Amino acid sequence: MHRYLLAGTAAVALAAPAVAETISTAVTQPVKTSTIKNGTADAITISSTGSVTPAGGTAVTMDSNHAVTNQGAIGISNANGAIGILANAGTSGAIANSGTIAIDETYAPTDADKDGDLDGSFATGSNRFGIRTAGAHAGALVNSGTITVEGNDSAGTWLGGPLTGNLTHDGTTKVVGDRSIGVYAGAVAGDVRLAGQVTAQGQGAIAAQF
């Protein structure tokens, strides 16, 4: 028994580490897995010192079969249709967020009539997403960090098709906006864990829908 254990340990120690292109500085343009490595495809890791903060559109696009890992910051402000991480339909690769994703706006309701209650809508923008899959996707999706989304008809995490892989939420998701959803998923061929904190504020808003 000891020989088998030692042999297994040695095999693990000799395994080559996964390779990915690491973003460790502030990037203000969108990035894609298909072109991240000098115009060729590779996995993307945003380190704790890195950030991707374009003015609009999608910050990080998985358009090849490569993983996306965010340990730093992804952010877009005041842009309708903005997405933090988007996985194109039919792609495969793990999506992991242990950093922050903020798809928000500078608008904030005020107490215009001084009655002690905030007036106006919760948000003015729309169609914003922290993490979104555009169709069927294969690979684990894990959020152990923080996702903040402000916008109507928006979502923290939105699975737009079947997921083949585990869906794990141990972090924090906060959405603000009418008809918005914290975590949305349909068919999942894998384990589902919904823990941490998920909050949704707005008319018709839902914290989690499966």
Coordinates of N, CA and C in Angstrom, one line a residue:
M1 N 0.8 -1.2 0.0 CA 0.0 0.0 0.0 C 0.9 1.3 0.0
H2 N 2.0 1.2 0.7 CA 2.8 2.4 0.8 C 3.4 2.7 -0.6
R3 N 3.8 1.6 -1.3 CA 4.4 1.9 -2.7 C 3.4 2.6 -3.6
Y4 N 2.1 2.1 -3.6 CA 1.1 2.8 -4.4 C 0.9 4.2 -4.1
L5 N 0.9 4.6 -2.8 CA 0.7 5.9 -2.3 C 1.9 6.8 -2.8
L6 N 3.1 6.3 -2.6 CA 4.3 7.1 -3.0 C 4.3 7.3 -4.5
A7 N 3.9 6.3 -5.3 CA 3.9 6.4 -6.7 C 2.9 7.4 -7.2
G8 N 1.7 7.4 -6.6 CA 0.7 8.4 -6.9 C 1.2 9.8 -6.5
T9 N 1.8 10.0 -5.4 CA 2.3 11.3 -5.0 C 3.4 11.8 -6.0
A10 N 4.3 10.9 -6.4 CA 5.3 11.3 -7.3 C 4.7 11.8 -8.7
A11 N 3.7 11.1 -9.1 CA 3.0 11.5 -10.4 C 2.4 12.9 -10.3
V12 N 1.8 13.2 -9.2 CA 1.2 14.5 -9.0 C 2.3 15.6 -9.0
A13 N 3.4 15.3 -8.3 CA 4.5 16.3 -8.2 C 5.1 16.6 -9.5
L14 N 5.1 15.6 -10.5 CA 5.8 15.8 -11.8 C 4.8 16.4 -12.8
A15 N 3.6 16.5 -12.5 CA 2.6 17.1 -13.4 C 2.9 18.5 -13.7
A16 N 2.9 18.9 -15.0 CA 3.2 20.3 -15.4 C 2.1 21.2 -15.0
P17 N 2.4 22.4 -14.6 CA 1.4 23.4 -14.2 C 0.6 23.9 -15.4
A18 N -0.6 24.3 -15.2 CA -1.4 24.9 -16.3 C -0.8 26.2 -16.8
V19 N -0.9 26.5 -18.0 CA -0.3 27.7 -18.6 C -1.4 28.7 -18.9
A20 N -1.2 29.9 -18.6 CA -2.2 31.0 -19.0 C -1.4 32.3 -19.1
E21 N -2.0 33.2 -19.9 CA -1.5 34.5 -20.0 C -2.0 35.3 -18.8
T22 N -1.1 36.0 -18.1 CA -1.5 36.7 -16.9 C -1.5 38.2 -17.1
I23 N -2.6 38.8 -16.7 CA -2.7 40.2 -16.7 C -2.5 40.7 -15.3
S24 N -1.4 41.4 -15.1 CA -1.0 41.9 -13.7 C -0.9 43.4 -13.6
T25 N -1.4 44.1 -14.7 CA -1.4 45.6 -14.7 C -2.8 46.0 -15.0
A26 N -3.0 47.4 -15.1 CA -4.3 47.9 -15.4 C -4.4 48.0 -17.0
V27 N -5.5 47.2 -17.4 CA -5.8 47.2 -18.9 C -7.1 47.9 -19.1
T28 N -7.2 48.8 -20.1 CA -8.4 49.5 -20.3 C -9.1 49.1 -21.6
Q29 N -8.6 48.1 -22.3 CA -9.2 47.6 -23.5 C -9.8 46.2 -23.3
P30 N -10.8 45.8 -24.0 CA -11.3 44.4 -23.8 C -10.3 43.4 -24.2
V31 N -10.4 42.2 -23.6 CA -9.5 41.1 -24.0 C -10.3 39.9 -24.3
K32 N -9.7 39.0 -25.2 CA -10.3 37.8 -25.6 C -9.4 36.6 -25.5
T33 N -9.9 35.4 -25.1 CA -9.0 34.3 -25.0 C -8.4 33.9 -26.4
S34 N -9.1 34.2 -27.5 CA -8.7 33.8 -28.8 C -7.4 34.6 -29.3
T35 N -7.2 35.7 -28.7 CA -6.1 36.6 -29.2 C -5.1 37.0 -28.1
I36 N -5.3 36.5 -26.8 CA -4.6 37.1 -25.7 C -3.1 36.8 -25.8
K37 N -2.7 35.8 -26.4 CA -1.2 35.5 -26.5 C -0.6 35.9 -27.8
N38 N -0.4 37.2 -27.9 CA 0.2 37.8 -29.1 C -0.6 37.4 -30.4
G39 N -1.9 37.5 -30.2 CA -2.7 37.2 -31.4 C -3.2 35.7 -31.5
T40 N -2.7 34.9 -30.6 CA -3.2 33.5 -30.5 C -3.9 33.2 -29.2
A41 N -4.5 32.0 -29.2 CA -5.4 31.7 -28.1 C -4.7 31.1 -26.9
D42 N -5.2 31.4 -25.7 CA -4.7 30.9 -24.4 C -5.6 31.2 -23.3
A43 N -5.4 30.6 -22.2 CA -6.2 30.9 -21.0 C -5.9 32.3 -20.5
I44 N -6.8 33.0 -19.8 CA -6.5 34.3 -19.2 C -6.6 34.2 -17.7
T45 N -5.6 34.8 -17.0 CA -5.6 35.0 -15.6 C -5.4 36.4 -15.3
I46 N -6.3 37.1 -14.6 CA -6.1 38.4 -14.1 C -5.7 38.3 -12.7
S47 N -4.4 38.7 -12.4 CA -3.9 38.5 -11.1 C -4.4 39.5 -10.1
S48 N -4.1 39.4 -8.8 CA -4.6 40.3 -7.8 C -4.2 41.7 -8.0
T49 N -3.1 42.0 -8.8 CA -2.7 43.3 -9.1 C -3.2 43.8 -10.5
G50 N -3.9 43.0 -11.2 CA -4.4 43.3 -12.5 C -5.8 43.7 -12.6
S51 N -6.2 44.4 -13.7 CA -7.6 44.8 -13.9 C -7.8 45.0 -15.3
V52 N -9.1 44.8 -15.7 CA -9.6 45.0 -17.1 C -10.8 45.9 -16.9
T53 N -10.7 47.1 -17.4 CA -11.8 48.1 -17.2 C -12.0 48.9 -18.4
P54 N -12.6 48.3 -19.5 CA -12.9 49.1 -20.7 C -14.1 50.0 -20.5
A55 N -14.3 50.9 -21.4 CA -15.4 51.9 -21.3 C -16.8 51.3 -21.5
G56 N -16.9 50.2 -22.3 CA -18.1 49.5 -22.5 C -17.9 48.2 -23.2
G57 N -19.0 47.5 -23.6 CA -18.9 46.2 -24.3 C -18.7 45.1 -23.3
T58 N -17.8 44.2 -23.7 CA -17.5 43.0 -22.8 C -16.0 43.1 -22.4
A59 N -15.7 43.1 -21.1 CA -14.4 43.2 -20.6 C -13.5 42.0 -21.0
V60 N -14.0 40.8 -20.7 CA -13.3 39.5 -21.0 C -14.2 38.6 -21.8
T61 N -13.8 38.2 -23.0 CA -14.6 37.2 -23.8 C -13.9 35.9 -23.9
M62 N -14.6 34.8 -23.5 CA -14.1 33.5 -23.8 C -14.6 33.0 -25.1
D63 N -13.8 33.2 -26.2 CA -14.2 32.8 -27.5 C -13.4 31.7 -28.1
S64 N -12.7 31.0 -27.2 CA -12.0 29.8 -27.5 C -12.1 28.8 -26.3
N65 N -11.6 27.6 -26.5 CA -11.7 26.7 -25.4 C -10.6 26.8 -24.4
H66 N -10.6 27.9 -23.7 CA -9.6 28.3 -22.7 C -10.2 28.9 -21.4
A67 N -9.7 28.6 -20.3 CA -10.2 29.1 -19.0 C -10.0 30.6 -18.8
V68 N -10.9 31.2 -18.0 CA -10.8 32.6 -17.6 C -10.8 32.6 -16.0
T69 N -9.8 33.2 -15.4 CA -9.7 33.3 -14.0 C -9.5 34.8 -13.6
N70 N -10.3 35.3 -12.8 CA -10.2 36.7 -12.3 C -9.9 36.7 -10.8
Q71 N -8.7 37.1 -10.4 CA -8.3 37.3 -9.0 C -8.2 38.8 -8.7
G72 N -8.3 39.6 -9.7 CA -8.1 41.1 -9.6 C -9.4 41.8 -9.7
A73 N -9.5 42.7 -10.7 CA -10.7 43.5 -10.8 C -11.2 43.6 -12.3
I74 N -12.5 43.5 -12.5 CA -13.1 43.7 -13.8 C -14.2 44.7 -13.6
G75 N -14.2 45.8 -14.4 CA -15.2 46.8 -14.2 C -15.6 47.6 -15.4
I76 N -16.9 47.9 -15.5 CA -17.4 48.8 -16.6 C -18.5 49.6 -15.9
S77 N -18.4 50.9 -16.1 CA -19.4 51.8 -15.5 C -20.2 52.6 -16.6
N78 N -21.5 52.8 -16.3 CA -22.4 53.6 -17.1 C -22.4 53.2 -18.6
A79 N -22.5 51.9 -18.8 CA -22.6 51.4 -20.2 C -23.7 50.3 -20.3
N80 N -24.7 50.6 -21.1 CA -25.8 49.6 -21.3 C -25.2 48.4 -22.1
G81 N -25.7 47.2 -21.7 CA -25.2 46.0 -22.4 C -23.8 45.6 -22.0
A82 N -23.3 46.1 -21.0 CA -21.9 45.7 -20.6 C -21.9 44.4 -19.9
I83 N -20.8 43.7 -20.1 CA -20.6 42.3 -19.5 C -19.2 42.2 -19.0
G84 N -19.1 41.6 -17.8 CA -17.8 41.4 -17.2 C -17.0 40.3 -17.9
I85 N -17.6 39.1 -17.8 CA -17.0 37.9 -18.5 C -18.1 37.3 -19.3
L86 N -17.9 37.1 -20.6 CA -18.8 36.4 -21.5 C -18.2 35.2 -22.1
A87 N -18.9 34.1 -22.0 CA -18.5 32.8 -22.6 C -19.4 32.6 -23.8
N88 N -18.8 32.6 -25.0 CA -19.6 32.4 -26.2 C -20.2 31.0 -26.2
A89 N -21.3 30.9 -26.9 CA -22.0 29.6 -27.0 C -21.1 28.5 -27.6
G90 N -21.1 27.3 -27.0 CA -20.3 26.2 -27.4 C -18.9 26.2 -27.0
T91 N -18.4 27.1 -26.2 CA -17.1 27.1 -25.7 C -16.9 26.2 -24.5
S92 N -15.7 25.9 -24.1 CA -15.4 25.1 -22.9 C -14.2 25.7 -22.2
G93 N -14.3 25.6 -20.9 CA -13.2 26.1 -20.0 C -13.8 26.6 -18.8
A94 N -13.0 26.5 -17.7 CA -13.5 27.0 -16.4 C -13.6 28.5 -16.3
I95 N -14.6 29.0 -15.6 CA -14.7 30.4 -15.3 C -14.7 30.5 -13.8
A96 N -13.7 31.3 -13.3 CA -13.5 31.4 -11.8 C -13.3 32.9 -11.5
N97 N -14.1 33.4 -10.5 CA -13.9 34.7 -10.0 C -13.7 34.7 -8.5
S98 N -12.5 35.1 -8.1 CA -12.2 35.3 -6.7 C -11.9 36.7 -6.4
G99 N -11.9 37.6 -7.4 CA -11.7 39.0 -7.2 C -13.0 39.8 -7.2
T100 N -13.0 40.9 -7.9 CA -14.3 41.7 -8.0 C -14.7 41.9 -9.5
I101 N -16.0 41.9 -9.7 CA -16.6 42.3 -11.0 C -17.6 43.3 -10.7
A102 N -17.5 44.5 -11.2 CA -18.4 45.6 -10.9 C -18.9 46.2 -12.3
I103 N -20.1 45.9 -12.6 CA -20.8 46.4 -13.8 C -21.9 47.4 -13.3
D104 N -21.5 48.6 -13.1 CA -22.4 49.5 -12.4 C -22.6 50.9 -13.1
E105 N -23.1 51.8 -12.3 CA -23.4 53.1 -12.8 C -23.3 54.1 -11.7
T106 N -23.1 55.4 -12.1 CA -22.9 56.4 -11.0 C -24.2 57.0 -10.5
Y107 N -25.3 56.6 -11.2 CA -26.6 57.1 -10.7 C -27.0 56.5 -9.3
A108 N -27.6 57.4 -8.5 CA -28.1 56.9 -7.2 C -29.4 57.7 -6.9
P109 N -30.4 57.0 -6.5 CA -31.7 57.6 -6.1 C -31.5 58.6 -4.9
T110 N -32.3 59.6 -4.9 CA -32.3 60.6 -3.8 C -33.7 60.8 -3.2
D111 N -33.7 61.4 -2.1 CA -35.0 61.7 -1.4 C -35.4 63.1 -1.8
A112 N -36.0 63.2 -3.0 CA -36.3 64.5 -3.6 C -37.4 65.2 -2.8
D113 N -38.4 64.5 -2.2 CA -39.5 65.2 -1.5 C -39.3 65.2 0.0
K114 N -38.1 64.7 0.4 CA -37.7 64.8 1.9 C -38.7 64.1 2.8
D115 N -39.2 62.9 2.3 CA -40.1 62.2 3.2 C -39.5 61.0 3.9
G116 N -38.2 60.9 3.7 CA -37.4 59.8 4.3 C -37.3 58.6 3.5
D117 N -37.9 58.6 2.3 CA -37.8 57.5 1.4 C -37.1 57.9 0.1
L118 N -36.3 57.1 -0.5 CA -35.6 57.4 -1.7 C -36.6 57.4 -2.9
D119 N -36.5 58.3 -3.8 CA -37.4 58.5 -4.9 C -36.8 58.1 -6.2
G120 N -37.6 57.7 -7.2 CA -37.1 57.4 -8.5 C -36.8 55.9 -8.6
S121 N -36.3 55.5 -9.7 CA -36.0 54.1 -10.0 C -34.7 53.7 -9.2
F122 N -34.5 52.4 -9.1 CA -33.3 51.9 -8.4 C -32.1 52.0 -9.4
A123 N -32.3 51.9 -10.6 CA -31.2 52.0 -11.6 C -31.8 52.6 -12.9
T124 N -30.9 53.2 -13.7 CA -31.4 53.8 -15.0 C -30.9 53.0 -16.2
G125 N -29.8 52.3 -16.1 CA -29.2 51.6 -17.2 C -29.9 50.2 -17.3
S126 N -29.5 49.4 -18.3 CA -30.1 48.1 -18.5 C -29.2 47.1 -19.2
N127 N -29.6 45.8 -19.1 CA -28.9 44.7 -19.8 C -27.4 44.6 -19.4
R128 N -27.1 44.5 -18.1 CA -25.7 44.4 -17.7 C -25.6 43.1 -16.9
F129 N -24.4 42.5 -17.1 CA -24.1 41.2 -16.5 C -22.7 41.1 -16.0
G130 N -22.6 40.4 -14.8 CA -21.3 40.2 -14.3 C -20.6 39.0 -15.0
I131 N -21.2 37.9 -15.0 CA -20.7 36.7 -15.7 C -21.9 36.2 -16.6
R132 N -21.7 35.9 -17.9 CA -22.8 35.4 -18.7 C -22.2 34.4 -19.7
T133 N -23.0 33.3 -19.8 CA -22.8 32.4 -20.9 C -23.8 32.6 -22.0
A134 N -23.4 32.6 -23.3 CA -24.3 33.0 -24.4 C -25.1 31.8 -24.9
G135 N -24.8 30.6 -24.4 CA -25.4 29.3 -24.8 C -24.8 28.2 -24.0
A136 N -24.8 27.0 -24.7 CA -24.3 25.8 -24.0 C -22.8 26.1 -23.7
H137 N -22.4 25.6 -22.5 CA -21.0 25.8 -22.0 C -20.6 24.6 -21.2
A138 N -19.3 24.2 -21.4 CA -18.7 23.1 -20.6 C -17.6 23.6 -19.8
G139 N -17.7 23.4 -18.5 CA -16.6 23.9 -17.6 C -17.2 24.4 -16.3
A140 N -16.5 24.2 -15.2 CA -17.0 24.7 -13.9 C -17.1 26.2 -13.9
L141 N -18.1 26.7 -13.2 CA -18.2 28.2 -13.0 C -18.3 28.4 -11.5
V142 N -17.3 29.2 -11.0 CA -17.1 29.4 -9.6 C -17.0 30.9 -9.3
N143 N -17.8 31.4 -8.3 CA -17.7 32.7 -7.8 C -17.4 32.6 -6.3
S144 N -16.2 33.0 -5.9 CA -15.9 33.1 -4.5 C -15.5 34.5 -4.2
G145 N -15.7 35.4 -5.2 CA -15.4 36.8 -4.9 C -16.6 37.6 -4.8
T146 N -16.6 38.8 -5.4 CA -17.7 39.8 -5.3 C -18.2 40.2 -6.7
I147 N -19.4 40.1 -7.0 CA -20.0 40.6 -8.2 C -21.1 41.6 -7.9
T148 N -20.9 42.8 -8.5 CA -21.9 43.9 -8.2 C -22.4 44.4 -9.6
V149 N -23.7 44.4 -9.8 CA -24.3 44.8 -11.0 C -25.5 45.8 -10.7
E150 N -25.5 46.9 -11.4 CA -26.5 47.9 -11.3 C -27.1 48.1 -12.7
G151 N -28.4 47.8 -12.8 CA -29.1 48.0 -14.1 C -30.4 47.2 -14.1
N152 N -31.3 47.7 -14.8 CA -32.6 47.0 -15.0 C -32.4 45.9 -16.0
D153 N -33.2 44.8 -15.8 CA -33.1 43.6 -16.7 C -31.7 43.1 -16.8
S154 N -31.0 43.0 -15.7 CA -29.6 42.6 -15.6 C -29.4 41.4 -14.7
A155 N -28.2 41.0 -14.5 CA -28.0 39.8 -13.7 C -26.5 39.8 -13.2
G156 N -26.3 39.2 -12.1 CA -24.9 39.0 -11.6 C -24.3 37.8 -12.4
T157 N -24.9 36.7 -12.4 CA -24.5 35.5 -13.2 C -25.7 35.0 -14.0
W158 N -25.5 34.9 -15.3 CA -26.6 34.4 -16.1 C -26.1 33.3 -17.0
L159 N -26.7 32.1 -16.9 CA -26.4 31.0 -17.8 C -27.4 31.0 -18.9
G160 N -27.0 31.3 -20.1 CA -27.9 31.4 -21.3 C -28.1 30.1 -22.0
G161 N -27.6 29.0 -21.4 CA -27.8 27.7 -22.0 C -27.4 26.6 -21.0
P162 N -27.4 25.4 -21.4 CA -27.0 24.3 -20.4 C -25.6 24.4 -20.0
L163 N -25.3 24.1 -18.8 CA -23.9 24.1 -18.3 C -23.5 22.7 -18.0
T164 N -22.4 22.2 -18.6 CA -21.9 20.9 -18.2 C -20.7 21.1 -17.3
G165 N -20.9 21.0 -16.0 CA -19.9 21.3 -15.0 C -20.5 21.8 -13.8
N166 N -19.8 22.0 -12.7 CA -20.3 22.4 -11.5 C -20.5 23.9 -11.4
L167 N -21.6 24.3 -10.8 CA -21.9 25.7 -10.5 C -21.8 26.0 -9.0
T168 N -20.8 26.8 -8.7 CA -20.5 27.0 -7.2 C -20.5 28.5 -6.9
H169 N -21.3 28.9 -6.0 CA -21.4 30.3 -5.5 C -21.1 30.3 -4.0
D170 N -19.9 30.8 -3.6 CA -19.5 30.9 -2.2 C -19.2 32.4 -1.9
G171 N -19.3 33.3 -2.9 CA -19.0 34.6 -2.7 C -20.1 35.5 -2.4
T172 N -20.1 36.7 -3.0 CA -21.1 37.7 -2.8 C -21.6 38.3 -4.1
T173 N -22.9 38.3 -4.3 CA -23.5 38.9 -5.5 C -24.6 39.8 -5.1
K174 N -24.5 41.1 -5.6 CA -25.4 42.1 -5.3 C -25.9 42.7 -6.6
V175 N -27.2 42.7 -6.9 CA -27.8 43.3 -8.1 C -28.8 44.3 -7.7
V176 N -28.9 45.4 -8.4 CA -29.8 46.5 -8.1 C -30.5 46.9 -9.5
G177 N -31.8 46.8 -9.5 CA -32.5 47.2 -10.8 C -33.7 46.4 -10.9
D178 N -34.7 46.9 -11.6 CA -36.0 46.3 -11.8 C -35.8 45.0 -12.7
R179 N -36.5 43.9 -12.3 CA -36.5 42.7 -13.1 C -35.1 42.1 -13.2
S180 N -34.2 42.4 -12.3 CA -32.9 41.8 -12.3 C -32.8 40.6 -11.4
I181 N -31.8 39.8 -11.7 CA -31.6 38.5 -11.1 C -30.2 38.3 -10.6
G182 N -30.0 37.9 -9.3 CA -28.7 37.6 -8.8 C -27.9 36.5 -9.5
V183 N -28.5 35.3 -9.5 CA -28.0 34.1 -10.1 C -29.1 33.4 -10.9
Y184 N -28.9 33.2 -12.2 CA -29.9 32.5 -13.0 C -29.2 31.3 -13.7
A185 N -29.9 30.2 -13.6 CA -29.4 29.0 -14.3 C -30.5 28.1 -14.8
G186 N -30.3 27.4 -15.9 CA -31.3 26.4 -16.4 C -30.8 25.1 -16.1
A187 N -30.5 24.3 -17.1 CA -30.0 22.9 -16.9 C -28.6 22.9 -16.6
V188 N -28.2 22.2 -15.5 CA -26.8 22.1 -15.1 C -26.5 20.6 -14.9
A189 N -25.5 20.1 -15.7 CA -25.1 18.7 -15.6 C -23.9 18.7 -14.7
G190 N -24.1 18.8 -13.4 CA -23.1 18.9 -12.4 C -23.6 19.3 -11.1
D191 N -22.8 19.5 -10.1 CA -23.3 19.9 -8.8 C -23.5 21.4 -8.7
V192 N -24.5 21.8 -7.9 CA -24.9 23.2 -7.8 C -24.8 23.5 -6.3
R193 N -24.0 24.6 -6.0 CA -23.9 25.0 -4.6 C -24.1 26.5 -4.6
L194 N -25.1 27.0 -3.8 CA -25.5 28.4 -3.7 C -25.3 28.7 -2.2
A195 N -24.2 29.4 -1.9 CA -23.9 29.8 -0.6 C -23.4 31.2 -0.6
G196 N -22.8 31.7 0.4 CA -22.4 33.1 0.5 C -23.6 34.0 0.6
Q197 N -23.5 35.1 -0.1 CA -24.6 36.1 -0.1 C -25.1 36.5 -1.5
V198 N -26.4 36.4 -1.7 CA -27.0 36.9 -3.0 C -28.1 37.8 -2.6
T199 N -28.1 39.1 -3.1 CA -29.2 40.0 -2.9 C -29.6 40.7 -4.2
A200 N -30.9 41.0 -4.2 CA -31.4 41.6 -5.4 C -32.4 42.7 -4.9
Q201 N -32.3 43.9 -5.5 CA -33.2 45.0 -5.0 C -33.8 45.7 -6.3
G202 N -35.1 45.8 -6.3 CA -35.8 46.4 -7.4 C -37.1 45.7 -7.6
Q203 N -38.0 46.4 -8.4 CA -39.3 45.8 -8.6 C -39.2 44.6 -9.5
G204 N -39.7 43.5 -9.0 CA -39.6 42.2 -9.7 C -38.2 41.6 -9.7
A205 N -37.4 42.0 -8.9 CA -36.0 41.5 -8.8 C -36.0 40.1 -8.1
I206 N -35.1 39.2 -8.5 CA -35.1 37.9 -7.9 C -33.6 37.6 -7.5
A207 N -33.4 37.1 -6.3 CA -32.0 36.8 -5.9 C -31.5 35.6 -6.7
A208 N -32.2 34.5 -6.8 CA -31.7 33.3 -7.5 C -32.9 32.6 -8.1
Q209 N -32.7 32.2 -9.4 CA -33.7 31.4 -10.1 C -33.0 30.3 -10.9
F210 N -33.6 29.1 -10.6 CA -33.0 27.9 -11.2 C -34.1 27.2 -12.0

